[in-house]
Structures are given as structure tokens and as C-alpha cells.
Phi, psi and omega in degrees: 000314185290330180294315178296320179297320182299320179298319180291319179298316182298320179297316179291322183294329182295341178295339187247013181252157173272167188293337182266003184259154173250154180256129178237123184252125177289142194289327186255126178276166173249132185261130173224126177052041176082359178254141175263126179248133182249144174268132182238137172250143172257122189252129175229124182054044177067015179235135176291131182243346180195169181224169174206155174238117189227142177257159177279357171234187180295130184281150167256119189308309183299319180291323179296319176298317179295321180297323179300320180304317182278316183297313181301311183294318181299312185289324177293322179290321179294326175295319178297316180299316181292311185292317185267336186264333187301308182294317181295322183291336184253023169302134184298120180295340178294340175301331180257317187290322181294310176301321178297318179295320178300316180292325177297322182283342181228076182305138181204128181300340181283348181291326185350273186295321180296317179298312181298320183290317179295324177294324177293318177298321177298319178299316177299315183295320178295320178294318179298315180297315180296319179300315180295312184290324178299321180298309184288330175296321179295315180294320178298320180297318179293324178295315181295329179270002179060039182260138176285170176288152175225179183301329181298327180290324176294317178299320178295320179295317178297312180300314183295312181298318180292321182290318177300317179294318180297315179298316181300315180294325180287327174298314178298317180299314180294322178296318181295329181276340187241024181298320179297323179298316179294318180298316179293321178298316180297319178300316180292323177297321179290320180297326182265005178068010178284336180300318181289345176281345176285151176291159183303317182292331177288321176296316181297320180304309182286325178298318180293323177301318184283346179270354185250032186303311183294317178298315181298320180296320179291318179293327182297338180292345181280351179294126184282331179202145178290339176276122185300315182295320179293319178297322179296318178300315180296316182293323177297317179297316179295320181296316179299314182297314182295315183292323178295321177297317179294321180295319178298322178294321181292334178302333183291339180249018175288130177266340175200134002283000000 
């Protein structure tokens, strides 16, 4: 359904482009009153210079304007989730699991705080990965079912982007507060020869964390609240306000409606 619609959208969109521009159609439409509305970008020299919201049937002006509000925000947020979340979500879990397993196999009262902290970092990483994957699994499911976007997808995008950002800042915050714990843990790992049992990339991972103390302290100041849930609420509110402001600005370069 969407492939045939896309051809029709592209034909209509070309009416509003200049001869040096290319038309780029975002894949998922937003449905209002039984009509599917698509977001279109006009590309010049590989940069978007204008937008349009077009339906594969006759548009209703008011609905097309409303669709822009959701489509613009959803796609900008999904780009943010992909660009900023992909690398973070795929940090190798062995960076955490292997040291924990080594300590499990060689009990030592000195592991205490270091063990707890690395396990806490693993928890953050698992939550970050699940948050990222849940978003794309949901979008994939709608694609497979040939379903258009709805308001729930925008809410999910806001939630996902805000949560990924919140987790990242809290990881930095925790690292800045527990740098001494990591340093002491590394010393004990070296004393017991377990450090050399880690793979080179695992050693580099922790060494680099410990070399960024000043940077981490500065970044930790961006945390809105030490409570993760409270920080998420604040970040969601800020994200909504910022995206709505950006969407209003984008309305100024709409060529249709």
C-alpha cells in the first residue's frame, strides 16, 4: 500500500520543487480522519531546504497542518534516537560481564564497592539497550502490519529520546562520583593478576573511563535530578517543549499546505 502511495506522493510533491532540488519522502505516514499524510523534504546540495505534508488523496488543510506537528517531531526524534542511541545501545556487555565473572570466580573482600559499581553500570547499559531496541521493534512491527503512525508513536519517541539521554547523563554522573571506587578496583585487580586476564579492549574501556575524570565532572552537572525517574520527567517535559518549538519554526518553510 505504501509503495503505491509513495509514487503518487512524489508526483504531487514535484509540483512544489525547484529544478535543482530532489524530493525525499519519509516512509511512514500519519493518519487523520482516514487519510494518510506524508512528510516530504526538498533537498538541495544534500541539505533539506523546505518541507511539505502531502496525502495520497485530496488533503484537508487543517488536518495536513496537524499532521506536520506529529510527523516533524516524530522523525526528528527518531533521527536523534538513531544517531545518539545506536552506538551507546551496542556497547559490548562483556565490558561489564567479564570482570564481574572474574570476580565471581575469585572471591575477594576487596571487590565490594567495585563489584557493586560495575554491576550498576551493567544495569544502566541493559536498560539503555532495551529502551533503544523496544522503540525500533515497535516501529518495525507497525511497518510489518502496514500501519501508519499515530499519536502514540510520537509519545513513544519523546519517551525514548528523553530516557536514553537521562540514562546517559546518569551513567556520567555515577562515574564522576565513583572514580575513586574504579581506581581502587583496578589496583586490586592488578594486585591479584586478574587485570591481565581481561581482554585488551576491556582494559582499554576502563582505562579510558578513568582518564576522563575532569570531563565527566563537567558533564555530570547536566543531570537534572539525582533521582532517575524525576530526571526523566524533567527531560520529557523539556524535550516536548523543544520539539514543539522546532516544529513551529519548520512550519515557516512548508511549501504545502
